[in-house]
mmCIF file of C-alpha atoms in Angstrom:
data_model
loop_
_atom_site.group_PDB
_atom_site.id
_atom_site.type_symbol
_atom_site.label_atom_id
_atom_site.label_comp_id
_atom_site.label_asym_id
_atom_site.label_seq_id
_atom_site.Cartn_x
_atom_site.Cartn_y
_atom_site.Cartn_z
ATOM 1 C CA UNK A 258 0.000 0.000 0.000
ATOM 2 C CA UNK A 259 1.571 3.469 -1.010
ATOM 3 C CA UNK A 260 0.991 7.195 0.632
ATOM 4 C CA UNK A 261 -2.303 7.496 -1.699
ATOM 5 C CA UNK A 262 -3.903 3.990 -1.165
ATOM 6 C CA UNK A 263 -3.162 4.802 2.465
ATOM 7 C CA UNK A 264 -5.075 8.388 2.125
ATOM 8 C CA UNK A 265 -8.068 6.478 0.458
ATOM 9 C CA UNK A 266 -8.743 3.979 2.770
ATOM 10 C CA UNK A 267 -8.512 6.468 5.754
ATOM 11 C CA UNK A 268 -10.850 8.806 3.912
ATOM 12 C CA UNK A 269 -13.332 5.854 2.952
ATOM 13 C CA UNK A 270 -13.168 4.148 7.025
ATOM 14 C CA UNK A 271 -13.092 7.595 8.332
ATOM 15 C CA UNK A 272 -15.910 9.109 5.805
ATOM 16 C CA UNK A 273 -13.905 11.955 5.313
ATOM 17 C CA UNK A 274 -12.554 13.760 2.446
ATOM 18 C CA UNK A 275 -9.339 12.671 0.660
ATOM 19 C CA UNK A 276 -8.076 15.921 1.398
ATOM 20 C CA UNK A 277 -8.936 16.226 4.561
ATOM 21 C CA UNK A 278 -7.367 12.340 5.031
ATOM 22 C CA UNK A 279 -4.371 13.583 3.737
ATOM 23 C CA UNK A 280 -4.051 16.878 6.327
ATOM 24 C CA UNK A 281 -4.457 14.395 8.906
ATOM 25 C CA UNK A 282 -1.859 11.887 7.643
ATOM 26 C CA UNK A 283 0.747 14.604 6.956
ATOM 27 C CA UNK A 284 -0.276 16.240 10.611
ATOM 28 C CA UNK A 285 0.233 12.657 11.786
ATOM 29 C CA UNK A 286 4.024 11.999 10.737
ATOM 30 C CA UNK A 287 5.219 15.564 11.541
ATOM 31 C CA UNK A 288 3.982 15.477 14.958
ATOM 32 C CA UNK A 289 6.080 12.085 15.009
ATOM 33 C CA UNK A 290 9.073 13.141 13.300
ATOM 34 C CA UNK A 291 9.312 16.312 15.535
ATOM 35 C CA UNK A 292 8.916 14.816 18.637
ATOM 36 C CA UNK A 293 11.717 11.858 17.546
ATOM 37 C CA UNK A 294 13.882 15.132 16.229
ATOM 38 C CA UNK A 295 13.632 16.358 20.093
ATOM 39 C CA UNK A 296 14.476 13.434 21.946
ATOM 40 C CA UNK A 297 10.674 12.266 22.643
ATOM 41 C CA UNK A 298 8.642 8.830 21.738
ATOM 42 C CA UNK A 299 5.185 8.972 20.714
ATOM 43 C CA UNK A 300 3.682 5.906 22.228
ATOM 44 C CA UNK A 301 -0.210 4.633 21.110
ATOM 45 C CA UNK A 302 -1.345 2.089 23.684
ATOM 46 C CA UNK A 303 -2.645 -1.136 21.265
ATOM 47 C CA UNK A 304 -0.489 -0.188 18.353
ATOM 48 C CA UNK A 305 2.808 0.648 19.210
ATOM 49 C CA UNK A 306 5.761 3.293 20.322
ATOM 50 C CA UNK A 307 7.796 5.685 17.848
ATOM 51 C CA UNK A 308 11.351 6.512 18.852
ATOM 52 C CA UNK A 309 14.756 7.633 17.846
ATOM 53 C CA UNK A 310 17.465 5.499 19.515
ATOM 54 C CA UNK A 311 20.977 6.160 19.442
ATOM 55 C CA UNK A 312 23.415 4.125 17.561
ATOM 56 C CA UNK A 313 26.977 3.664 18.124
ATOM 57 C CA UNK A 314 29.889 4.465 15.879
ATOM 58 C CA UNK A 315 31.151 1.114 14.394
ATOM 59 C CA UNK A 316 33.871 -0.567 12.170
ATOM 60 C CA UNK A 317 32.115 -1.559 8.730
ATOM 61 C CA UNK A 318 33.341 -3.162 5.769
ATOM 62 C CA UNK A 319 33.323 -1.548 2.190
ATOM 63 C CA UNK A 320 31.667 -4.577 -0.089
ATOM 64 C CA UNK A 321 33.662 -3.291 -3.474
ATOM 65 C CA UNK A 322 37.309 -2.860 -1.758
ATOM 66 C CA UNK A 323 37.313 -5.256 1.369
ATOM 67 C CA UNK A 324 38.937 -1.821 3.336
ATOM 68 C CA UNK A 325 37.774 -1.361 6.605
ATOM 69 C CA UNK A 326 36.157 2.057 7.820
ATOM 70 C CA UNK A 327 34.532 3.835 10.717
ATOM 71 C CA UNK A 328 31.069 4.157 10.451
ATOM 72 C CA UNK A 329 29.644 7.549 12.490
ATOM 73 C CA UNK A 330 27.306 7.204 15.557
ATOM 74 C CA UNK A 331 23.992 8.387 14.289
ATOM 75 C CA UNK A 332 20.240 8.709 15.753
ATOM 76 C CA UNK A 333 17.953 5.954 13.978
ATOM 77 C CA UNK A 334 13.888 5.756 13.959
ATOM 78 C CA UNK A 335 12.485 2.635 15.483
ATOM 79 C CA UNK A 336 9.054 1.461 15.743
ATOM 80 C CA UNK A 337 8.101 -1.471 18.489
ATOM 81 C CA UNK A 338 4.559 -3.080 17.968
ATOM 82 C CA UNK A 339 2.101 -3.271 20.308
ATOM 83 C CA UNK A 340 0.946 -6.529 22.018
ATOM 84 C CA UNK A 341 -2.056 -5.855 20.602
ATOM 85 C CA UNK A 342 -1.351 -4.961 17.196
ATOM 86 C CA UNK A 343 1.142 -8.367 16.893
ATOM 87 C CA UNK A 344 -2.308 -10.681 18.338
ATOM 88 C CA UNK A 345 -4.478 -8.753 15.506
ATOM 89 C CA UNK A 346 -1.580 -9.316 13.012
ATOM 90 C CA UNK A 347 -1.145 -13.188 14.093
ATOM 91 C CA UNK A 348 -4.943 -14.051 14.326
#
C-alpha cells in the first residue's frame, strides 16, 4: 500500500474527504518526526511506540574494496509493535 492507497482507505473508514485524510496523515508523521527530532517517543497504547534510539559508531566493511572504515554514531527511527497490534496481526 503506497501514501495514496493509504489516504483512500482512511478517507473511505473515516468518511472523510481525501483531502482532509491527507491533512491528517501529513499532521500525523510531523507530529512524530518532531517529537523523535527532540528526543521524545510517541507511544499509542494497542499499536505501538515511535522513537529515535541512538546508535553507536562502528567498524564496517566496504563490499567493493574489502577496506575497513569507521562508520559515524547516528540517531535511527524505530518502531516497536504493540501486544495488541502483533495478536491482531497473528490471528
Amino acid at each position: 500500500m503506497n501514501k495514496m492507497e493509504l489516504v483512500s482507505a482512511v478517507a473511505e473508514k473515516a468518511d472523510i474527504s481525501k483531502k482532509d485524510a491527507e491533512k491528517a496523515l501529513k499532521a500525523f508523521t510531523d507530529v512524530v518526526i518532531e517529537e523523535m527530532k527532540n528526543g521524545g517517543k510517541v507511544q499509542m497504547v494497542g499499536f505501538g511506540t515511535f522513537e529515535a534510539v541512538e546508535r553507536e559508531a562502528r567498524e564496517g566493511r566496504n563490499p567493493k574494496t574489502g577496506e575497513t572504515m569507521m562508520i559515524a554514531a547516528s540517531r535511527v527511527p524505530k518502531f516497536k509493535a504493540g501486544k495488541a497490534l502483533k495478536d491482531m496481526v497473528n490471528e
